[in-house]
Short mmCIF file of C-alpha atoms in Angstrom, two decimals:
data_model
loop_
_atom_site.label_atom_id
_atom_site.label_comp_id
_atom_site.label_asym_id
_atom_site.label_seq_id
_atom_site.Cartn_x
_atom_site.Cartn_y
_atom_site.Cartn_z
CA MET A 1 -37.76 -8.21 -38.87
CA ARG A 2 -35.87 -5.21 -37.47
CA SER A 3 -32.18 -4.93 -38.32
CA GLY A 4 -31.26 -4.95 -34.64
CA THR A 5 -32.78 -8.40 -34.26
CA TRP A 6 -30.64 -9.71 -37.12
CA LYS A 7 -27.51 -8.17 -35.61
CA ARG A 8 -28.25 -10.00 -32.36
CA LEU A 9 -28.85 -13.24 -34.27
CA ASN A 10 -25.51 -12.85 -36.06
CA ARG A 11 -23.77 -12.37 -32.72
CA TRP A 12 -25.39 -15.56 -31.37
CA VAL A 13 -24.26 -17.52 -34.43
CA ALA A 14 -20.70 -16.29 -34.02
CA LEU A 15 -20.67 -16.93 -30.26
CA ALA A 16 -22.08 -20.44 -30.59
CA SER A 17 -19.55 -21.29 -33.27
CA ARG A 18 -16.60 -20.12 -31.19
CA GLN A 19 -17.85 -21.93 -28.07
CA CYS A 20 -18.56 -25.27 -29.73
CA THR A 21 -16.37 -25.81 -32.76
CA GLY A 22 -13.98 -22.95 -33.24
CA LYS A 23 -14.51 -19.63 -34.96
CA MET A 24 -16.58 -19.51 -38.16
CA PRO A 25 -16.94 -16.44 -40.36
CA VAL A 26 -20.30 -14.68 -40.25
CA ALA A 27 -21.26 -12.32 -43.05
CA PRO A 28 -24.04 -9.91 -42.03
CA GLY A 29 -27.04 -9.50 -44.31
CA ASN A 30 -30.19 -7.44 -44.37
CA HIS A 31 -32.51 -10.34 -43.60
CA ARG A 32 -30.35 -13.35 -42.78
CA ALA A 33 -27.44 -14.60 -40.77
CA ARG A 34 -25.03 -16.25 -43.22
CA ILE A 35 -22.43 -18.81 -42.20
CA ALA A 36 -19.88 -20.00 -44.75
CA ILE A 37 -18.63 -23.51 -44.10
CA VAL A 38 -16.54 -25.85 -46.23
CA LEU A 39 -16.62 -29.53 -45.33
CA LEU A 40 -13.97 -31.70 -46.92
CA PRO A 41 -14.91 -35.32 -47.68
CA ALA A 42 -12.78 -38.14 -46.30
CA VAL A 43 -11.84 -41.29 -48.20
CA LEU A 44 -11.76 -44.27 -45.88
CA VAL A 45 -9.45 -47.26 -45.99
CA ALA A 46 -8.86 -50.02 -43.48
CA GLY A 47 -7.33 -48.45 -40.42
CA GLY A 48 -7.90 -44.81 -41.27
CA TYR A 49 -7.95 -42.23 -44.06
CA ALA A 50 -6.15 -42.06 -47.38
CA ALA A 51 -6.10 -39.75 -50.37
CA ALA A 52 -8.20 -40.89 -53.33
CA GLU A 53 -6.31 -42.23 -56.33
CA GLY A 54 -6.63 -40.56 -59.71
CA PRO A 55 -7.05 -36.89 -60.58
CA PRO A 56 -8.21 -34.75 -57.65
CA GLU A 57 -11.90 -33.89 -57.55
CA ALA A 58 -13.23 -30.66 -56.10
CA PRO A 59 -14.40 -31.39 -52.54
CA LEU A 60 -18.05 -31.03 -51.62
CA GLY A 61 -18.55 -27.74 -49.83
CA LEU A 62 -21.61 -26.12 -48.34
CA THR A 63 -22.79 -22.76 -47.17
CA ILE A 64 -25.35 -22.40 -44.41
CA ARG A 65 -27.81 -19.54 -44.76
CA LEU A 66 -29.84 -19.06 -41.60
CA ASP A 67 -33.32 -17.52 -41.93
CA VAL A 68 -36.17 -16.84 -39.52
CA ALA A 69 -39.46 -17.79 -41.17
CA LYS A 70 -41.64 -16.88 -38.17
CA GLN A 71 -41.15 -15.34 -34.75
CA GLU A 72 -43.86 -15.23 -32.11
CA LEU A 73 -44.22 -15.15 -28.34
CA SER A 74 -47.54 -16.22 -26.85
CA PRO A 75 -48.47 -17.10 -23.26
CA ASP A 76 -50.67 -19.92 -24.56
CA TYR A 77 -48.43 -21.78 -27.01
CA CYS A 78 -45.23 -21.88 -28.97
CA TRP A 79 -44.70 -23.17 -32.50
CA PHE A 80 -43.21 -26.65 -32.63
CA HIS A 81 -42.22 -29.50 -34.95
CA PRO A 82 -41.69 -27.45 -38.14
CA ARG A 83 -40.75 -29.79 -40.99
CA PRO A 84 -40.36 -28.91 -44.69
CA ALA A 85 -41.19 -30.64 -47.97
CA ALA A 86 -40.67 -29.39 -51.51
CA VAL A 87 -43.28 -29.53 -54.26
CA PRO A 88 -41.25 -29.49 -57.51
CA GLY A 89 -42.05 -26.69 -59.94
CA ALA A 90 -44.95 -25.33 -57.90
CA GLY A 91 -43.21 -22.14 -56.82
CA ARG A 92 -42.38 -18.92 -58.58
CA ASP A 93 -40.48 -19.07 -61.90
CA GLY A 94 -40.32 -22.84 -61.85
CA LYS A 95 -38.80 -23.04 -58.37
CA PRO A 96 -40.14 -25.56 -55.89
CA ALA A 97 -42.82 -24.49 -53.45
CA VAL A 98 -41.86 -25.44 -49.91
CA ILE A 99 -44.59 -26.39 -47.45
CA VAL A 100 -43.71 -26.52 -43.76
CA THR A 101 -46.03 -28.38 -41.41
CA LEU A 102 -46.03 -27.25 -37.78
CA GLN A 103 -48.18 -27.29 -34.65
CA LYS A 104 -48.84 -25.30 -31.52
CA HIS A 105 -47.32 -26.76 -28.37
CA LEU A 106 -49.97 -26.02 -25.75
CA GLN A 107 -47.85 -25.66 -22.58
CA VAL A 108 -48.46 -29.22 -21.36
CA SER A 109 -45.83 -31.84 -22.19
CA ASP A 110 -46.40 -33.24 -25.71
CA TYR A 111 -49.82 -31.55 -26.00
CA TYR A 112 -50.35 -30.34 -29.56
CA SER A 113 -52.91 -28.53 -31.67
CA GLY A 114 -54.12 -29.63 -35.06
CA LEU A 115 -51.84 -29.19 -38.05
CA TRP A 116 -50.92 -25.81 -39.54
CA THR A 117 -48.82 -25.01 -42.60
CA MET A 118 -46.50 -22.31 -43.87
CA ARG A 119 -45.55 -21.89 -47.52
CA THR A 120 -42.89 -20.16 -49.57
CA ASP A 121 -42.82 -19.95 -53.36
CA ASP A 122 -39.46 -18.17 -53.59
CA LEU A 123 -37.10 -20.31 -51.47
CA GLY A 124 -37.77 -18.47 -48.24
CA GLU A 125 -37.65 -14.86 -49.40
CA THR A 126 -41.32 -14.50 -48.40
CA TRP A 127 -43.70 -16.71 -46.43
CA THR A 128 -47.44 -17.13 -45.99
CA GLY A 129 -49.00 -18.58 -42.85
CA PRO A 130 -49.08 -20.23 -40.44
CA THR A 131 -52.44 -21.32 -41.82
CA GLU A 132 -54.73 -23.69 -39.94
CA ILE A 133 -55.96 -26.65 -41.99
CA PRO A 134 -59.55 -27.41 -40.88
CA GLU A 135 -59.45 -31.00 -42.20
CA LEU A 136 -56.39 -31.68 -40.01
CA GLY A 137 -57.65 -30.21 -36.77
CA TRP A 138 -58.66 -31.93 -33.56
CA VAL A 139 -61.35 -34.61 -33.69
CA ARG A 140 -63.57 -34.14 -30.63
CA GLU A 141 -65.13 -37.06 -28.76
CA PRO A 142 -67.53 -37.16 -25.82
CA ASN A 143 -66.31 -36.25 -22.33
CA GLY A 144 -63.91 -33.64 -23.65
CA ILE A 145 -61.48 -36.11 -25.25
CA VAL A 146 -59.75 -34.92 -28.42
CA VAL A 147 -57.71 -36.81 -31.00
CA ALA A 148 -54.82 -35.03 -32.71
CA VAL A 149 -52.04 -36.09 -35.05
CA ALA A 150 -48.56 -35.05 -33.92
CA ASP A 151 -44.89 -35.53 -34.88
CA VAL A 152 -45.70 -34.98 -38.56
CA THR A 153 -43.17 -35.24 -41.40
CA PRO A 154 -44.35 -34.18 -44.89
CA GLY A 155 -42.91 -35.49 -48.13
CA TRP A 156 -43.50 -35.49 -51.88
CA HIS A 157 -44.75 -38.61 -53.70
CA ALA A 158 -43.75 -37.95 -57.32
CA PRO A 159 -45.65 -40.82 -58.99
CA SER A 160 -49.02 -39.55 -57.71
CA LYS A 161 -48.07 -35.85 -57.59
CA ARG A 162 -49.30 -35.70 -54.01
CA LEU A 163 -47.83 -34.41 -50.77
CA LEU A 164 -48.16 -36.80 -47.83
CA ALA A 165 -48.10 -35.67 -44.20
CA ILE A 166 -47.28 -38.63 -41.95
CA GLY A 167 -47.34 -38.65 -38.15
CA CYS A 168 -49.06 -40.40 -35.23
CA SER A 169 -52.50 -40.17 -33.65
CA VAL A 170 -52.66 -39.06 -30.02
CA ARG A 171 -55.64 -39.04 -27.64
CA TYR A 172 -55.81 -36.22 -25.08
CA SER A 173 -57.79 -35.70 -21.91
CA PRO A 174 -59.41 -32.27 -21.37
CA LYS A 175 -56.24 -31.25 -19.51
CA GLY A 176 -53.88 -32.38 -22.26
CA ARG A 177 -52.77 -35.69 -20.76
CA GLN A 178 -52.07 -38.44 -23.29
CA LEU A 179 -54.55 -41.31 -22.96
CA ASP A 180 -54.12 -45.04 -23.41
CA ASP A 181 -57.84 -45.73 -23.05
CA THR A 182 -58.72 -47.62 -26.25
CA LYS A 183 -57.41 -50.45 -28.39
CA ARG A 184 -54.52 -49.13 -30.48
CA PRO A 185 -54.65 -45.56 -29.10
CA SER A 186 -51.65 -44.36 -31.13
CA GLN A 187 -51.06 -45.43 -34.73
CA THR A 188 -49.44 -44.05 -37.85
CA ALA A 189 -51.75 -41.42 -39.37
CA TYR A 190 -51.49 -39.64 -42.69
CA ALA A 191 -53.19 -37.00 -44.82
CA VAL A 192 -52.91 -36.28 -48.54
CA HIS A 193 -52.51 -32.86 -50.17
CA ASP A 194 -53.26 -32.16 -53.83
CA PRO A 195 -51.15 -29.09 -54.74
CA GLU A 196 -53.12 -28.48 -57.93
CA SER A 197 -56.48 -28.10 -56.18
CA GLY A 198 -55.04 -26.97 -52.85
CA THR A 199 -57.14 -29.51 -50.93
CA TRP A 200 -56.25 -31.78 -48.02
CA SER A 201 -57.84 -35.09 -47.12
CA ARG A 202 -58.80 -35.82 -43.54
CA TRP A 203 -56.50 -37.93 -41.38
CA GLN A 204 -56.47 -41.64 -42.16
CA THR A 205 -54.85 -44.53 -40.30
CA LEU A 206 -52.31 -46.98 -41.70
CA GLU A 207 -53.74 -50.41 -40.91
CA MET A 208 -51.07 -52.67 -39.45
CA PRO A 209 -51.22 -56.48 -39.02
CA ALA A 210 -53.44 -57.74 -36.20
CA ASP A 211 -50.53 -58.93 -34.02
CA GLU A 212 -50.70 -57.21 -30.62
CA LYS A 213 -47.07 -56.16 -30.94
CA PHE A 214 -48.37 -53.43 -33.28
CA ASP A 215 -50.97 -52.08 -30.83
CA PHE A 216 -48.67 -49.07 -30.40
CA ALA A 217 -47.13 -48.42 -33.84
CA ARG A 218 -46.20 -45.01 -35.13
CA CYS A 219 -44.16 -43.26 -37.80
CA ALA A 220 -43.48 -40.20 -35.66
CA CYS A 221 -40.73 -37.60 -36.17
CA CYS A 222 -39.33 -39.99 -38.77
CA GLN A 223 -37.74 -39.31 -42.15
CA TRP A 224 -39.27 -41.70 -44.71
CA LEU A 225 -38.50 -42.56 -48.34
CA VAL A 226 -40.22 -43.05 -51.68
CA GLU A 227 -38.71 -45.91 -53.67
CA PRO A 228 -38.26 -45.83 -57.48
CA ASP A 229 -41.27 -48.15 -57.86
CA GLY A 230 -43.48 -45.66 -55.96
CA THR A 231 -43.73 -47.67 -52.73
CA LEU A 232 -42.94 -45.95 -49.45
CA LEU A 233 -40.49 -47.09 -46.79
CA LEU A 234 -41.79 -45.89 -43.41
CA PRO A 235 -39.57 -46.36 -40.37
CA ILE A 236 -41.76 -46.93 -37.31
CA TYR A 237 -41.39 -47.75 -33.65
CA PHE A 238 -43.82 -50.18 -32.10
CA GLY A 239 -44.77 -52.29 -29.09
CA LYS A 240 -47.70 -53.79 -27.23
CA SER A 241 -48.25 -50.49 -25.42
CA ALA A 242 -46.64 -47.12 -24.83
CA GLY A 243 -45.33 -48.36 -21.48
CA LYS A 244 -43.20 -51.17 -22.95
CA PRO A 245 -39.73 -50.74 -24.51
CA ALA A 246 -40.31 -50.02 -28.19
CA SER A 247 -38.73 -51.74 -31.17
CA VAL A 248 -37.99 -50.31 -34.62
CA THR A 249 -38.71 -51.63 -38.10
CA VAL A 250 -39.25 -50.33 -41.62
CA VAL A 251 -42.64 -50.85 -43.28
CA ARG A 252 -43.11 -51.01 -47.03
CA CYS A 253 -46.40 -49.44 -48.14
CA ARG A 254 -48.23 -48.93 -51.41
CA PHE A 255 -49.83 -45.56 -52.14
CA ASP A 256 -52.52 -45.14 -54.83
CA GLY A 257 -52.83 -41.37 -54.50
CA GLU A 258 -55.44 -41.64 -51.74
CA ARG A 259 -54.63 -44.51 -49.37
CA LEU A 260 -51.52 -46.06 -47.83
CA THR A 261 -51.55 -49.86 -47.60
CA TYR A 262 -49.20 -52.08 -45.58
CA VAL A 263 -47.25 -54.57 -47.71
CA GLU A 264 -44.50 -55.95 -45.46
CA HIS A 265 -42.04 -55.00 -42.78
CA GLY A 266 -38.39 -55.83 -42.25
CA THR A 267 -35.95 -56.54 -39.43
CA GLU A 268 -37.33 -55.90 -35.95
CA LEU A 269 -34.60 -54.02 -34.08
CA LYS A 270 -34.76 -54.27 -30.29
CA LEU A 271 -32.94 -52.71 -27.33
CA ASP A 272 -34.28 -53.32 -23.84
CA VAL A 273 -32.81 -50.14 -22.36
CA VAL A 274 -35.25 -47.73 -20.69
CA ARG A 275 -37.93 -47.01 -23.35
CA GLY A 276 -36.17 -48.97 -26.08
CA LEU A 277 -35.71 -47.63 -29.62
CA CYS A 278 -37.85 -44.91 -31.17
CA GLU A 279 -38.08 -42.07 -33.71
CA PRO A 280 -36.03 -43.75 -36.45
CA SER A 281 -35.07 -41.79 -39.57
CA LEU A 282 -34.23 -43.43 -42.89
CA VAL A 283 -32.05 -42.27 -45.78
CA ARG A 284 -30.72 -43.79 -49.00
CA PHE A 285 -27.11 -43.04 -49.97
CA GLY A 286 -24.70 -44.70 -52.38
CA GLY A 287 -27.03 -47.64 -53.02
CA ARG A 288 -27.41 -48.44 -49.30
CA TYR A 289 -29.94 -47.50 -46.60
CA TYR A 290 -29.15 -45.96 -43.22
CA LEU A 291 -31.20 -45.66 -40.03
CA THR A 292 -30.49 -43.31 -37.14
CA ILE A 293 -32.46 -44.16 -34.00
CA ARG A 294 -33.28 -42.46 -30.71
CA ASN A 295 -32.75 -44.08 -27.31
CA ASP A 296 -32.93 -42.53 -23.84
CA VAL A 297 -29.24 -43.16 -23.15
CA LYS A 298 -27.59 -42.71 -26.56
CA GLY A 299 -28.32 -42.50 -30.27
CA TYR A 300 -27.84 -45.55 -32.51
CA VAL A 301 -27.12 -46.15 -36.19
CA THR A 302 -27.35 -49.09 -38.56
CA SER A 303 -27.40 -49.80 -42.29
CA GLY A 304 -28.76 -52.33 -44.74
CA ALA A 305 -28.81 -53.19 -48.42
CA ASP A 306 -32.54 -53.15 -49.25
CA GLY A 307 -34.25 -50.67 -46.92
CA LEU A 308 -36.01 -53.42 -44.94
CA HIS A 309 -33.25 -55.55 -43.43
CA PHE A 310 -30.62 -54.01 -41.19
CA ASP A 311 -27.60 -54.96 -39.13
CA ALA A 312 -27.65 -54.73 -35.33
CA PRO A 313 -27.58 -51.04 -34.31
CA LYS A 314 -24.39 -49.57 -32.86
CA PRO A 315 -24.01 -46.41 -30.77
CA TRP A 316 -23.12 -43.27 -32.66
CA THR A 317 -19.46 -42.32 -32.21
CA PHE A 318 -16.97 -39.89 -33.63
CA ASP A 319 -14.16 -41.22 -35.80
CA ASP A 320 -11.81 -41.15 -32.80
CA GLY A 321 -14.01 -43.65 -30.95
CA GLU A 322 -15.57 -41.20 -28.50
CA GLU A 323 -19.35 -41.41 -28.17
CA LEU A 324 -21.22 -38.73 -30.07
CA GLY A 325 -23.13 -37.67 -26.94
CA SER A 326 -26.52 -37.41 -28.64
CA TYR A 327 -29.23 -38.93 -26.45
CA ASN A 328 -32.97 -38.93 -25.79
CA THR A 329 -33.82 -36.94 -28.87
CA GLN A 330 -33.98 -37.45 -32.60
CA GLN A 331 -31.27 -37.18 -35.23
CA HIS A 332 -31.94 -36.68 -38.94
CA TRP A 333 -30.12 -37.02 -42.26
CA LEU A 334 -29.14 -34.90 -45.24
CA ALA A 335 -27.84 -36.82 -48.25
CA HIS A 336 -25.91 -35.42 -51.19
CA ARG A 337 -24.63 -37.50 -54.08
CA ASP A 338 -21.09 -36.88 -52.78
CA GLY A 339 -21.63 -37.06 -49.02
CA LEU A 340 -23.87 -38.18 -46.17
CA PHE A 341 -24.52 -35.82 -43.27
CA LEU A 342 -26.07 -36.15 -39.81
CA ILE A 343 -27.98 -33.40 -37.99
CA TYR A 344 -28.00 -33.82 -34.20
CA THR A 345 -27.65 -32.36 -30.73
CA ARG A 346 -25.15 -33.56 -28.15
CA ARG A 347 -23.49 -33.09 -24.78
CA GLY A 348 -20.17 -31.34 -24.38
CA ALA A 349 -20.89 -28.10 -26.21
CA ASN A 350 -21.04 -25.71 -23.23
CA ASN A 351 -24.76 -26.52 -23.14
CA ASP A 352 -25.40 -28.16 -19.77
CA HIS A 353 -28.03 -25.48 -19.11
CA ILE A 354 -30.18 -26.83 -21.98
CA PHE A 355 -32.77 -29.55 -21.29
CA ARG A 356 -31.30 -32.85 -22.56
CA HIS A 357 -28.61 -30.79 -24.31
CA ARG A 358 -31.09 -30.12 -27.15
CA ALA A 359 -29.22 -27.16 -28.60
CA PRO A 360 -27.32 -26.16 -30.62
CA LEU A 361 -28.03 -28.18 -33.74
CA PHE A 362 -24.90 -29.58 -35.36
CA ILE A 363 -24.15 -30.83 -38.86
CA ALA A 364 -21.31 -33.22 -39.66
CA GLN A 365 -20.32 -35.62 -42.38
CA VAL A 366 -20.68 -39.36 -41.83
CA ALA A 367 -18.26 -42.07 -42.93
CA PRO A 368 -20.88 -44.46 -44.35
CA GLU A 369 -18.81 -47.65 -44.28
CA ARG A 370 -17.73 -47.17 -40.67
CA LEU A 371 -20.87 -45.38 -39.43
CA TRP A 372 -18.77 -42.71 -37.77
CA VAL A 373 -19.33 -38.98 -37.47
CA LEU A 374 -16.21 -37.24 -38.80
CA ARG A 375 -15.32 -34.89 -35.95
CA PRO A 376 -13.27 -32.40 -38.06
CA THR A 377 -16.36 -31.68 -40.18
CA GLU A 378 -18.67 -30.81 -37.28
CA LYS A 379 -20.09 -27.30 -37.32
CA VAL A 380 -22.94 -25.47 -35.61
CA LEU A 381 -25.93 -25.43 -37.93
CA ILE A 382 -28.37 -23.46 -35.74
CA PRO A 383 -27.05 -21.71 -32.63
CA GLU A 384 -28.16 -22.17 -29.05
CA ARG A 385 -29.89 -19.14 -27.50
CA GLY A 386 -31.16 -20.65 -24.26
CA ALA A 387 -34.03 -22.75 -25.70
CA GLN A 388 -34.16 -26.42 -26.61
CA MET A 389 -34.40 -27.36 -30.30
CA GLY A 390 -34.55 -31.16 -30.36
CA ASN A 391 -37.65 -31.56 -32.55
CA PHE A 392 -36.68 -30.58 -36.07
CA GLY A 393 -36.99 -31.50 -39.73
CA ALA A 394 -34.50 -32.01 -42.56
CA ALA A 395 -35.26 -32.44 -46.25
CA PRO A 396 -33.88 -31.92 -49.77
CA ILE A 397 -35.42 -28.93 -51.56
CA ASP A 398 -33.82 -29.05 -55.03
CA GLU A 399 -30.48 -30.06 -56.52
CA HIS A 400 -28.83 -26.96 -55.07
CA GLU A 401 -29.97 -26.96 -51.45
CA SER A 402 -31.45 -28.85 -48.51
CA TRP A 403 -33.18 -27.36 -45.46
CA VAL A 404 -33.25 -27.97 -41.72
CA THR A 405 -36.13 -26.38 -39.80
CA VAL A 406 -36.63 -26.04 -36.05
CA ALA A 407 -38.48 -23.82 -33.56
CA GLU A 408 -37.20 -22.53 -30.25
CA TYR A 409 -39.24 -23.97 -27.37
CA ILE A 410 -40.48 -21.05 -25.29
CA SER A 411 -42.56 -21.49 -22.15
CA LYS A 412 -45.38 -19.06 -21.33
CA GLY A 413 -44.34 -16.54 -23.94
CA GLN A 414 -41.26 -15.29 -22.13
CA PRO A 415 -38.08 -14.62 -24.16
CA HIS A 416 -34.89 -16.18 -22.83
CA PRO A 417 -32.11 -13.91 -21.53
CA ARG A 418 -29.68 -15.65 -23.90
CA GLY A 419 -31.73 -14.49 -26.88
CA ALA A 420 -34.35 -17.13 -27.69
CA ASP A 421 -37.56 -15.44 -28.80
CA GLY A 422 -39.75 -18.17 -30.30
CA SER A 423 -38.09 -18.10 -33.72
CA VAL A 424 -38.86 -20.72 -36.36
CA PHE A 425 -35.49 -21.19 -38.06
CA VAL A 426 -34.79 -22.32 -41.61
CA ALA A 427 -31.16 -23.34 -42.14
CA ARG A 428 -30.60 -23.49 -45.89
CA VAL A 429 -27.72 -25.82 -46.70
CA LEU A 430 -26.45 -24.63 -50.09
CA TRP A 431 -24.35 -27.28 -51.85
CA SER A 432 -21.23 -26.35 -53.81
CA LYS A 433 -22.07 -29.03 -56.41
CA PRO A 434 -25.49 -30.07 -57.75
CA ASN A 435 -27.11 -32.92 -55.87
CA GLN A 436 -28.17 -35.13 -58.78
#
């Protein structure tokens, strides 16, 4: 990328930081915008904060290193839904390889291509792709109907040494309209990648119980977990049809290296507000499990002890009691041994010109016992440049860093006057202490 482009990107980072959270230092680089941030952990007691007893421990800090993995403007599509997953030891010099799944958004609302991938073997210094995966392309039916799998989140299954890509099946008319024309038109779909051979399976469907409440059941845009025993915990949203308010639950599945099998599901969380609850993301931190959940009006959060059973969700708030202001889009997690962090968008950041306030992306630390976002720790993770960025991914890469990936939504291939140019961003969150 030309140096002038990076200078402009640095200016946008600095401007967004001053507008939203106060000035942050920006150190220019040849190929990256670099933002240095230190987040201090809080120790909670009843009624507020207190200093920890005993000898002081170095606080957890982080540095954000902002890269552009891909930039493209096309009148026919823009890149969308980039989400990363690390394959341990498969990169250069023993580093992880990172595979990013992404799709083309085809200029009709929620109309997506088959799955493509990008790959880096040197932690983002160089990239290959996007590469189309033939096994994961559209399945064509008579009368021009196609079936795709969208909203994909990849992840590593260490016991089988396989990469799983998990999303939801979608049926499209010839004009890109989503169809509800068959029994169970949208279900959780998955594909399996063998890094050693480089092969992908075709899409398969997770078979859910016969109850009609699962006729619309999808793990879509959701962070999922692998348990120590090798089972998967998949957060899903479900209902009798796409037109009914959805509920959320977590499904435990077995995986034998080829097929996912339903074992059980946990608490059914309900909220009869507009479209209900959807796009849940799950994380494990400090021996407890946390869910962040999308709703049209506001985001919700809950926690539980075993990954299946959860308390009633509560709206996301800051530690001062004010609502977070994140609504009608997803939130995701980053977990470090010494801190839990939320990635989100929200109102109130000089961003009323952005559809559903879906930019910038913020990062902030969470008080896990209170389920608060700690306002003093909030910083801009990826700046707003006139385009929405609500569909993103977040994942651990190794013990030293975690990544957040997102693409700028660009319509008809036209750059935005505020600077958006169809960039696929990689925000590398570099931890000050190993995440072990």
